[in-house]
PDB file of C-alpha atoms in Angstrom:
ATOM      1  CA  MET G 691      60.934-132.978  -4.726  1.00  0.00           C
ATOM      2  CA  GLY G 692      60.692-133.859  -8.422  1.00  0.00           C
ATOM      3  CA  TYR G 693      64.140-135.438  -8.457  1.00  0.00           C
ATOM      4  CA  LEU G 694      63.100-137.576  -5.495  1.00  0.00           C
ATOM      5  CA  TYR G 695      60.259-138.924  -7.641  1.00  0.00           C
ATOM      6  CA  ILE G 696      62.720-139.820 -10.391  1.00  0.00           C
ATOM      7  CA  ALA G 697      65.022-141.464  -7.824  1.00  0.00           C
ATOM      8  CA  GLY G 698      62.081-143.467  -6.463  1.00  0.00           C
ATOM      9  CA  THR G 699      61.208-144.615  -9.965  1.00  0.00           C
ATOM     10  CA  ILE G 700      64.778-145.747 -10.556  1.00  0.00           C
ATOM     11  CA  PHE G 701      65.065-147.468  -7.166  1.00  0.00           C
ATOM     12  CA  PHE G 702      61.873-149.488  -7.529  1.00  0.00           C
ATOM     13  CA  THR G 703      62.633-150.334 -11.168  1.00  0.00           C
ATOM     14  CA  VAL G 704      66.088-151.656 -10.291  1.00  0.00           C
ATOM     15  CA  TYR G 705      64.799-153.579  -7.274  1.00  0.00           C
ATOM     16  CA  GLY G 706      62.082-155.197  -9.363  1.00  0.00           C
ATOM     17  CA  GLN G 707      64.475-156.301 -12.107  1.00  0.00           C
ATOM     18  CA  LEU G 708      67.031-157.733  -9.714  1.00  0.00           C
ATOM     19  CA  ILE G 709      64.548-159.565  -7.499  1.00  0.00           C
ATOM     20  CA  LEU G 710      62.737-161.066 -10.479  1.00  0.00           C
ATOM     21  CA  LYS G 711      65.946-162.358 -12.042  1.00  0.00           C
ATOM     22  CA  TRP G 712      67.248-163.726  -8.739  1.00  0.00           C
ATOM     23  CA  ARG G 713      64.066-165.566  -7.782  1.00  0.00           C
ATOM     24  CA  ILE G 714      63.197-166.827 -11.258  1.00  0.00           C
ATOM     25  CA  GLY G 715      66.733-168.212 -11.494  1.00  0.00           C
ATOM     26  CA  LYS G 716      65.955-170.360  -8.447  1.00  0.00           C
ATOM     27  CA  TYR G 717      63.134-172.092 -10.350  1.00  0.00           C
ATOM     28  CA  GLY G 718      65.160-173.084 -13.408  1.00  0.00           C
ATOM     29  CA  SER G 719      64.250-172.990 -17.088  1.00  0.00           C
ATOM     30  CA  LEU G 720      60.817-172.562 -18.605  1.00  0.00           C
ATOM     31  CA  PRO G 721      59.408-176.006 -19.496  1.00  0.00           C
ATOM     32  CA  VAL G 722      58.763-176.947 -23.120  1.00  0.00           C
ATOM     33  CA  ASP G 723      55.216-178.299 -22.790  1.00  0.00           C
ATOM     34  CA  PHE G 724      52.490-175.627 -22.855  1.00  0.00           C
ATOM     35  CA  ALA G 725      50.627-176.952 -19.795  1.00  0.00           C
ATOM     36  CA  ASP G 726      53.894-177.185 -17.850  1.00  0.00           C
ATOM     37  CA  LYS G 727      54.716-173.610 -18.870  1.00  0.00           C
ATOM     38  CA  LEU G 728      51.426-172.356 -17.456  1.00  0.00           C
ATOM     39  CA  LEU G 729      51.924-174.254 -14.200  1.00  0.00           C
ATOM     40  CA  PHE G 730      55.518-172.991 -13.956  1.00  0.00           C
ATOM     41  CA  LEU G 731      54.484-169.362 -14.508  1.00  0.00           C
ATOM     42  CA  PHE G 732      51.596-169.727 -12.062  1.00  0.00           C
ATOM     43  CA  LYS G 733      54.027-170.993  -9.407  1.00  0.00           C
ATOM     44  CA  LEU G 734      56.322-168.041 -10.094  1.00  0.00           C
ATOM     45  CA  LEU G 735      53.478-165.589  -9.712  1.00  0.00           C
ATOM     46  CA  PHE G 736      52.794-166.768  -6.165  1.00  0.00           C
ATOM     47  CA  ASP G 737      56.384-166.614  -4.970  1.00  0.00           C
ATOM     48  CA  PRO G 738      56.288-163.738  -2.428  1.00  0.00           C
ATOM     49  CA  LEU G 739      59.544-162.163  -3.615  1.00  0.00           C
ATOM     50  CA  ILE G 740      58.561-162.353  -7.275  1.00  0.00           C
ATOM     51  CA  PHE G 741      55.243-160.788  -6.321  1.00  0.00           C
ATOM     52  CA  SER G 742      57.208-158.015  -4.577  1.00  0.00           C
ATOM     53  CA  GLY G 743      58.918-157.383  -7.917  1.00  0.00           C
ATOM     54  CA  PHE G 744      55.528-156.807  -9.539  1.00  0.00           C
ATOM     55  CA  VAL G 745      54.489-154.537  -6.679  1.00  0.00           C
ATOM     56  CA  SER G 746      57.778-152.698  -7.114  1.00  0.00           C
ATOM     57  CA  ALA G 747      56.976-152.074 -10.781  1.00  0.00           C
ATOM     58  CA  PHE G 748      53.609-150.649  -9.770  1.00  0.00           C
ATOM     59  CA  VAL G 749      55.186-148.388  -7.134  1.00  0.00           C
ATOM     60  CA  ALA G 750      57.774-147.252  -9.688  1.00  0.00           C
ATOM     61  CA  SER G 751      54.869-146.283 -11.948  1.00  0.00           C
ATOM     62  CA  LEU G 752      53.352-144.188  -9.174  1.00  0.00           C
ATOM     63  CA  PHE G 753      56.656-142.383  -8.634  1.00  0.00           C
ATOM     64  CA  TRP G 754      56.933-141.841 -12.390  1.00  0.00           C
ATOM     65  CA  MET G 755      53.469-140.312 -12.550  1.00  0.00           C
ATOM     66  CA  ALA G 756      54.466-137.940  -9.744  1.00  0.00           C
ATOM     67  CA  ALA G 757      57.671-137.059 -11.616  1.00  0.00           C
ATOM     68  CA  MET G 758      55.640-136.273 -14.724  1.00  0.00           C
ATOM     69  CA  THR G 759      53.838-133.544 -12.773  1.00  0.00           C
ATOM     70  CA  LYS G 760      57.188-131.818 -12.152  1.00  0.00           C
ATOM     71  CA  PHE G 761      59.206-132.277 -15.373  1.00  0.00           C
ATOM     72  CA  GLU G 762      58.848-132.480 -19.109  1.00  0.00           C
ATOM     73  CA  LEU G 763      59.114-136.033 -20.376  1.00  0.00           C
ATOM     74  CA  SER G 764      62.018-135.155 -22.660  1.00  0.00           C
ATOM     75  CA  PHE G 765      63.956-133.974 -19.593  1.00  0.00           C
ATOM     76  CA  ALA G 766      63.021-136.711 -17.119  1.00  0.00           C
ATOM     77  CA  TYR G 767      63.153-139.794 -19.330  1.00  0.00           C
ATOM     78  CA  PRO G 768      66.923-139.811 -19.958  1.00  0.00           C
ATOM     79  CA  PHE G 769      67.419-140.224 -16.197  1.00  0.00           C
ATOM     80  CA  MET G 770      65.739-143.614 -16.486  1.00  0.00           C
ATOM     81  CA  SER G 771      68.848-144.903 -18.225  1.00  0.00           C
ATOM     82  CA  ILE G 772      70.548-144.750 -14.831  1.00  0.00           C
ATOM     83  CA  SER G 773      68.556-147.895 -14.113  1.00  0.00           C
ATOM     84  CA  PHE G 774      70.492-149.646 -16.925  1.00  0.00           C
ATOM     85  CA  VAL G 775      73.748-148.760 -15.221  1.00  0.00           C
ATOM     86  CA  LEU G 776      72.565-149.840 -11.769  1.00  0.00           C
ATOM     87  CA  VAL G 777      71.045-153.107 -12.991  1.00  0.00           C
ATOM     88  CA  PHE G 778      74.285-153.882 -14.842  1.00  0.00           C
ATOM     89  CA  LEU G 779      76.452-153.181 -11.793  1.00  0.00           C
ATOM     90  CA  PHE G 780      74.231-154.946  -9.274  1.00  0.00           C
ATOM     91  CA  SER G 781      73.660-157.945 -11.542  1.00  0.00           C
ATOM     92  CA  ALA G 782      77.427-158.374 -11.726  1.00  0.00           C
ATOM     93  CA  LEU G 783      77.932-157.868  -7.971  1.00  0.00           C
ATOM     94  CA  ILE G 784      74.919-159.696  -6.590  1.00  0.00           C
ATOM     95  CA  LEU G 785      73.935-162.194  -9.282  1.00  0.00           C
ATOM     96  CA  ARG G 786      77.497-162.835 -10.462  1.00  0.00           C
ATOM     97  CA  GLU G 787      76.601-162.106 -14.092  1.00  0.00           C
ATOM     98  CA  PRO G 788      79.599-161.535 -16.363  1.00  0.00           C
ATOM     99  CA  MET G 789      80.924-158.043 -16.998  1.00  0.00           C
ATOM    100  CA  THR G 790      82.399-157.731 -20.471  1.00  0.00           C
ATOM    101  CA  TRP G 791      84.189-154.937 -22.271  1.00  0.00           C
ATOM    102  CA  ALA G 792      81.359-154.716 -24.800  1.00  0.00           C
ATOM    103  CA  LYS G 793      78.794-154.247 -22.022  1.00  0.00           C
ATOM    104  CA  GLY G 794      81.016-151.655 -20.340  1.00  0.00           C
ATOM    105  CA  ILE G 795      81.450-149.690 -23.555  1.00  0.00           C
ATOM    106  CA  GLY G 796      77.708-149.865 -24.208  1.00  0.00           C
ATOM    107  CA  LEU G 797      77.017-148.541 -20.736  1.00  0.00           C
ATOM    108  CA  ALA G 798      79.541-145.721 -21.222  1.00  0.00           C
ATOM    109  CA  LEU G 799      77.739-144.761 -24.432  1.00  0.00           C
ATOM    110  CA  ILE G 800      74.413-144.703 -22.590  1.00  0.00           C
ATOM    111  CA  VAL G 801      75.868-142.441 -19.892  1.00  0.00           C
ATOM    112  CA  ALA G 802      77.410-140.176 -22.532  1.00  0.00           C
ATOM    113  CA  GLY G 803      74.044-139.990 -24.278  1.00  0.00           C
ATOM    114  CA  VAL G 804      72.318-138.978 -21.065  1.00  0.00           C
ATOM    115  CA  ILE G 805      74.895-136.240 -20.468  1.00  0.00           C
ATOM    116  CA  VAL G 806      74.506-134.908 -24.011  1.00  0.00           C
ATOM    117  CA  THR G 807      70.700-135.073 -23.824  1.00  0.00           C
ATOM    118  CA  SER G 808      70.447-133.386 -20.447  1.00  0.00           C
ATOM    119  CA  ARG G 809      72.788-130.550 -21.452  1.00  0.00           C
ATOM    120  CA  SER G 810      70.845-129.760 -24.600  1.00  0.00           C
ATOM    121  CA  MET G 811      67.751-128.854 -22.599  1.00  0.00           C
TER     122      MET G 811
END
């Protein structure tokens, strides 16, 4: 059951990141003027899908707390880097963000680090 809690944390983290980027991109750039910035951010906050991203972060926190009852932090936390990989892949597939060799190599290093860390436990 503990691994399900980690998977839930990863799922809701990835969902939140992707939905926030997608919806915020629909609104354009942050205005320069301070008052316009506040109004812009206030509008974002009340977008239902952006709000779902915040709820998703909260739910991910609940899953993480449950995971912490099952595993040591030093064991469970490296699994969170899977979210980096998933956000990278889905942002390229769904949001059409560029995939570069440098990003791919960086991701490979993250995965290698997780493998090394998890095997040394």
